[in-house]
């Protein structure tokens, strides 16, 4: 009896020693986010709640893949997906998840809520139903290699329009928007701010200056860092992370004033989260001053990331106050003016057709496009009449919007794409 009691006591002690809380996160975030946040959270958790936490990080390959994974989970069990949190992917994704009923309500503690405003520049930082909260913000601009720009005598860009100047010929790297959501967003910003005709004219000119179109949104960043090209259109955190690691004397990033959007990057607790209390604690940690400093500070600075700079805009106003003069970028979305709102509903609706149109007229015909650009773009300017022909869109905006509702018909889609490719090749060859 006594030996059984001793064995039982030892067993209970062993179980207690190994007992820990669990958190399951589904996220398309890049590995550097995971490498910085998970260790710091586990350290904070042990110190604050006197127990260990096991953070399980799931990623199916990207935002769309993660959403499909989640849908499949809820299809099998409508009450719970077995996942606690969905983190990252842009506002449109969370609007969709909220409409589908996959997100649960959670209200922040009063002290933390006071540090995270309801909106900035008119852009909501959390949903009115309290089902998601912005954990960071993204914007889009031009990333450039300062040394290459100086060596080749190129002026540093200030606007999207600057990228259409012939002075940047063969010095821009772009990503195929059929492969990159951020490339699609930047193209959509140009169309929204410049209008259909002028927007297409600029997109075509920028493509003329492009050395190539890549498959990955990180490839243009690598090309700028290595000096293969001078410039790239980029989402801010890819650019700022490199600036944080390599220094502002070598690399630069500019947000085009009056043509920059802010896109919140939310976090949300999922319906039926099996570890609800731990999930709440993680949301609070991510939005706290300490959690937000990881986004703003360069690596190696006290309070900043340890392995790599993250280079993102934070949502906690107190974090900005405590990092003044230390941040990778001096930009502050709560004080800086000139941001615009992207029409997300419209951009989402037209995304598939828009990407196919860009692909057919700018990417798949890029060799012919560049030959035409080389012919008409001589010196530092382009003849306006020739530019108008070169950059004329394949169809009017009204004709384009009529196709949106027919794009699921593969016959219509394939025939239309083939027609766009043929007409574009003919147009470019007429200018050579």
Coordinates of N, CA and C in Angstrom, one line a residue, residues 70-71 74 77-81 93-105 129 131 269-273:
X70 N -8.7 26.0 -43.0 CA -9.7 26.3 -41.9 C -11.1 25.9 -42.3
X71 N -11.4 26.2 -43.6 CA -12.8 25.8 -44.1 C -13.0 24.3 -44.0
X74 N -13.6 23.3 -40.3 CA -15.0 23.7 -39.9 C -16.1 22.8 -40.6
X77 N -16.2 19.8 -38.4 CA -16.7 20.1 -37.1 C -17.1 21.5 -37.0
X78 N -18.4 21.8 -37.1 CA -18.9 23.2 -37.1 C -18.6 23.9 -35.8
X79 N -18.4 23.2 -34.7 CA -18.2 23.9 -33.4 C -16.8 24.4 -33.2
X80 N -15.8 23.6 -33.7 CA -14.4 24.0 -33.5 C -13.5 23.4 -34.6
X81 N -12.5 24.2 -35.0 CA -11.6 23.8 -36.0 C -10.4 23.1 -35.3
X93 N -9.2 39.3 -45.9 CA -9.2 37.9 -45.4 C -10.1 37.8 -44.2
X94 N -9.9 38.7 -43.2 CA -10.6 38.6 -42.0 C -12.1 39.1 -42.1
X95 N -12.4 40.0 -43.1 CA -13.7 40.3 -43.4 C -14.5 39.1 -43.9
X96 N -13.8 38.3 -44.7 CA -14.3 37.1 -45.2 C -14.6 36.0 -44.1
X97 N -13.6 35.8 -43.2 CA -13.7 34.9 -42.1 C -14.8 35.3 -41.2
X98 N -15.0 36.6 -41.0 CA -16.0 37.1 -40.1 C -17.4 36.8 -40.7
X99 N -17.5 37.1 -42.0 CA -18.8 36.8 -42.7 C -19.2 35.3 -42.6
X100 N -18.2 34.5 -42.6 CA -18.4 33.0 -42.6 C -18.7 32.5 -41.2
X101 N -18.6 33.4 -40.2 CA -18.9 33.0 -38.8 C -17.8 32.2 -38.2
X102 N -16.5 32.3 -38.6 CA -15.4 31.6 -38.1 C -14.7 32.3 -36.9
X103 N -15.0 33.5 -36.7 CA -14.3 34.3 -35.7 C -15.2 34.5 -34.4
X104 N -14.5 34.5 -33.3 CA -15.2 34.7 -32.0 C -15.0 36.1 -31.5
X105 N -15.9 36.6 -30.7 CA -15.8 37.9 -30.1 C -14.9 37.9 -28.9
X129 N -17.5 44.5 -34.3 CA -18.1 43.3 -33.5 C -17.0 42.7 -32.6
X131 N -14.4 41.1 -33.4 CA -13.9 39.7 -33.8 C -12.5 39.7 -34.3
X269 N -9.4 35.4 -32.6 CA -9.6 34.2 -31.9 C -10.7 33.5 -32.7
X270 N -10.5 32.2 -33.0 CA -11.4 31.4 -33.8 C -12.6 30.8 -33.0
X271 N -13.7 30.7 -33.6 CA -14.8 30.1 -33.0 C -14.5 28.7 -32.4
X272 N -14.9 28.4 -31.2 CA -14.6 27.1 -30.6 C -13.1 26.9 -30.3
X273 N -12.4 27.9 -30.1 CA -10.9 27.8 -29.8 C -10.8 26.9 -28.5

